Amino acid sequence: MLDAHPRVAFISDIHGNIDALDAVLADIREHGVQAVVCLGDIVGYGGAPAECVRKIGDLCPIVVMGNHEAMTVFDDIVYLEEMPSSIRRPIELARTSLTDDELSWLRELPLVSKIGCFTAVHSSLHHPGEFPYVFRTEDARRNFKAQTTPVSFHGHSHVPIIWEEKGPVVKAHKPALANVRLSQEHRYTINVGSVGQPRDGDPRASYVIYERESRDVTFRRIPYDIESARRRIFSTRISGRNADRLSIGE
């Protein structure tokens, strides 16, 4: 079980990018991390949704639902015909690529999972079923009001960042590629970035390793075969825009 592992990797926003996922999982293994939590959006945008869902389903003891899973399995979430093709076509691909059992598994994913001293969510703990973004200080404040653990981890924006709550003060910290030790006296919500479609100008895959006892957080950036991921997108006739943005981290 997850409680037996002192080090946990958090991955999010894979978005059908099996090339990026495989590179991240290899890096996780190299660092001796045996527990992996997935923060949602396994599908969407990329060309290999079924492969990613199967790998995550086999590997991760904790997976929460992202908005792209919700769009895939719940028809009343959004009218797909009103969505841009960059979103609509990958969702249609996921619906036709996944088995009935895999679609049922996605449908049963929780929106929030609390594991000991931390909480996992795709977006914000404030109305998680509406999938709000945590972009501004006020967004982080709303999340902290709903947060019952010292630390929470999320994705959704595809941009890695640490939000810290110290009494009435909430501030953001841009993560560096080094250990960040979280204070025992403050609370945090941490965006782990995106495995499959980073949007911070760095095209390398992003994920986080969390040391539960020391509360050390390490942001990892992993290069992967972007051209292979682009070819998969083009082969499925998904919007070329989805392929182009991988090269520039947008």
C-alpha positions as a printed Julia matrix, in Angstrom:
250×3 Matrix{Float64}:
   0.0    0.0     0.0
   0.96   3.63   -0.44
   1.5    4.16    3.3
   4.46   1.76    3.19
   6.44   3.95    0.8
   8.37   6.97    2.15
   8.86   8.49   -1.33
   5.97   9.16   -3.69
   6.0   10.38   -7.28
   3.14  12.59   -8.47
   2.35  12.74  -12.17
  -0.41  14.63  -13.95
  -1.76  15.69  -17.34
  -0.3   12.85  -19.39
  -2.78  13.59  -22.19
  -2.25  10.52  -24.31
   1.5   11.09  -24.62
   2.94   7.61  -24.12
   6.44   8.73  -25.13
   6.59  11.28  -22.32
   4.96   8.88  -19.85
   7.48   6.12  -20.56
  10.38   8.56  -20.1
   8.98   9.8   -16.78
   8.32   6.28  -15.48
  11.88   5.29  -16.37
  13.19   8.27  -14.39
  10.96   7.36  -11.45
  12.4    3.84  -11.44
  15.96   5.16  -11.65
  15.32   7.18   -8.49
  14.04   4.12   -6.64
  10.52   5.5    -6.18
   7.99   2.69   -5.97
   4.73   4.58   -5.34
   3.17   6.71   -8.08
   0.03   8.86   -7.75
  -1.7   10.1   -10.91
  -3.54  13.42  -10.69
  -5.71  12.95  -13.75
  -6.01  13.88  -17.42
  -4.53  10.64  -18.67
  -6.38  11.17  -21.95
  -6.94  14.14  -24.26
  -4.75  16.08  -26.73
  -2.33  13.23  -27.51
  -2.38  10.23  -29.82
  -2.13   7.23  -27.45
  -4.92   7.46  -24.85
  -5.51   3.7   -24.51
  -1.83   2.9   -23.97
  -1.6    5.56  -21.27
  -4.77   4.45  -19.49
  -3.59   0.84  -19.4
  -0.17   1.75  -18.07
  -1.57   4.04  -15.37
  -4.23   1.52  -14.39
  -1.6   -1.16  -13.9
   0.88   1.05  -12.05
  -0.83   3.64   -9.88
  -2.65   2.73   -6.65
  -4.15   6.22   -6.5
  -5.65   7.95   -9.56
  -8.04  10.92   -9.48
 -10.32  12.09  -12.25
  -9.33  14.95  -14.53
 -11.64  17.05  -16.67
 -10.63  15.15  -19.82
 -11.66  11.86  -18.19
 -14.97  13.5   -17.26
 -15.5   14.68  -20.85
 -14.72  11.19  -22.1
 -17.18   9.26  -19.93
 -19.95  11.73  -19.07
 -21.96  13.0   -22.03
 -23.64  15.7   -19.95
 -20.37  17.36  -18.91
 -19.88  19.22  -22.17
 -21.26  19.3   -25.69
 -18.34  17.99  -27.71
 -19.61  19.46  -30.96
 -19.12  22.9   -29.42
 -15.5   22.22  -28.5
 -12.52  23.07  -30.73
 -11.18  20.14  -32.73
  -7.99  20.11  -30.64
 -10.12  18.96  -27.69
 -12.99  17.19  -29.44
 -11.01  14.79  -31.64
  -8.76  13.42  -28.85
 -11.84  12.8   -26.69
 -13.49  10.97  -29.57
 -10.29   8.96  -30.0
 -10.32   8.0   -26.32
 -13.96   6.93  -26.49
 -13.31   4.64  -29.45
  -9.9    3.35  -28.31
 -10.75   2.33  -24.75
 -12.59  -0.86  -23.86
 -15.87  -0.81  -21.96
 -14.02  -1.92  -18.82
 -11.48   0.88  -19.2
 -14.22   3.46  -19.69
 -15.97   2.11  -16.59
 -12.72   2.43  -14.65
 -12.4    6.07  -15.68
 -16.03   6.68  -14.71
 -15.4    5.4   -11.18
 -12.3    7.5   -10.48
 -12.67   9.82   -7.47
 -12.33  13.57   -7.77
 -10.28  13.76   -4.54
  -8.17  11.24   -2.67
  -6.84  11.86    0.84
  -3.84   9.73    1.76
  -2.52  10.33    5.28
  -0.93  13.77    5.44
  -1.59  14.79    1.82
  -4.47  15.15   -0.61
  -4.54  14.46   -4.35
  -6.84  16.35   -6.73
  -6.73  17.27  -10.4
  -7.69  20.94  -10.18
  -8.64  22.61   -6.92
 -10.16  21.31   -3.71
 -12.67  24.16   -4.05
 -15.53  22.57   -6.04
 -13.27  19.93   -7.63
 -16.06  18.63   -9.85
 -16.13  21.98  -11.64
 -12.37  21.73  -12.34
 -11.36  25.31  -11.46
  -7.8   26.44  -12.1
  -5.4   27.67   -9.41
  -3.83  30.59  -11.26
  -4.19  33.5    -8.82
  -3.67  34.04   -5.11
  -7.42  34.1    -4.59
  -7.72  30.72   -6.33
  -5.14  29.3    -3.93
  -6.97  30.8    -0.94
 -10.18  29.02   -1.97
  -8.26  25.76   -2.29
  -6.71  26.15    1.16
 -10.15  26.77    2.71
 -11.17  23.3     1.51
  -7.83  21.62    2.27
  -7.71  19.5     5.43
  -4.15  18.15    5.12
  -0.82  19.99    5.39
  -0.03  19.38    1.7
  -2.08  18.86   -1.44
  -0.95  18.05   -4.97
  -2.7   19.04   -8.18
  -2.2   19.62  -11.91
  -4.65  20.99  -14.5
  -2.82  24.2   -15.49
   0.23  22.26  -16.8
   2.48  24.79  -15.03
   4.54  23.67  -12.0
   4.28  25.96   -8.98
   4.23  25.85   -5.17
   1.56  27.79   -3.28
   2.34  28.42    0.4
  -0.1   29.47    3.11
   1.53  31.1     6.15
  -1.21  32.36    8.42
  -3.18  34.93    6.41
  -0.46  35.22    3.75
  -0.61  33.14    0.58
   2.22  33.36   -1.94
   3.55  31.48   -4.95
   7.03  30.06   -5.45
   8.4   29.08   -8.83
  10.01  25.67   -8.38
  13.65  24.99   -9.14
  15.35  21.72  -10.05
  16.45  21.17   -6.47
  14.93  19.91   -3.27
  12.47  22.26   -1.61
  11.87  21.48    2.05
   8.36  22.35    3.13
   7.95  23.99    6.53
   6.16  21.94    9.16
   4.34  25.11   10.22
   2.87  26.14    6.87
   0.44  24.57    4.41
   1.06  23.99    0.71
  -0.66  23.11   -2.52
   1.73  22.0    -5.23
   1.14  21.91   -8.96
   3.34  19.13  -10.32
   3.21  20.33  -13.94
   2.42  18.14  -16.93
   3.94  14.92  -18.17
   2.48  15.07  -21.65
   1.91  18.73  -22.52
   3.95  21.26  -20.46
   2.85  24.87  -20.84
   5.61  26.82  -19.13
   7.92  27.2   -22.12
   9.93  24.1   -21.23
   8.94  21.14  -23.45
  10.43  18.54  -21.1
   8.0   16.39  -19.12
   7.4   17.53  -15.54
   6.66  15.57  -12.36
   7.36  15.68   -8.6
   8.98  13.38   -6.05
   7.8   13.89   -2.46
   9.76  12.67    0.57
   7.04  12.09    3.13
   9.16  12.17    6.3
  11.41  15.15    5.5
   8.73  16.9     3.39
  11.26  17.47    0.62
   9.77  18.2    -2.8
  11.82  17.69   -5.97
  10.6   18.86   -9.37
  11.95  16.74  -12.21
  12.13  17.75  -15.9
  12.64  14.85  -18.28
  13.48  15.0   -22.0
  11.65  12.55  -24.23
  11.15  11.75  -27.91
   8.91  14.66  -28.89
   9.04  13.8   -32.59
   7.62  10.35  -31.86
   4.78  11.92  -29.87
   4.13  14.34  -32.73
   3.97  11.49  -35.25
   1.41   9.68  -33.12
  -0.78  12.77  -33.14
  -0.54  13.21  -36.9
  -1.26   9.5   -37.46
  -4.59   9.82  -35.65
  -5.56  13.01  -37.54
  -5.79  15.03  -34.36
  -5.23  18.76  -34.73
  -1.67  19.6   -35.79
  -1.75  22.36  -33.2
  -1.62  19.66  -30.51
   1.6   18.34  -32.04
   3.19  21.74  -32.58
   2.79  22.9   -29.0
   4.78  19.92  -27.68
   7.95  21.27  -29.28
   7.73  24.62  -27.51
   6.17  23.72  -24.17
   2.98  25.67  -24.77
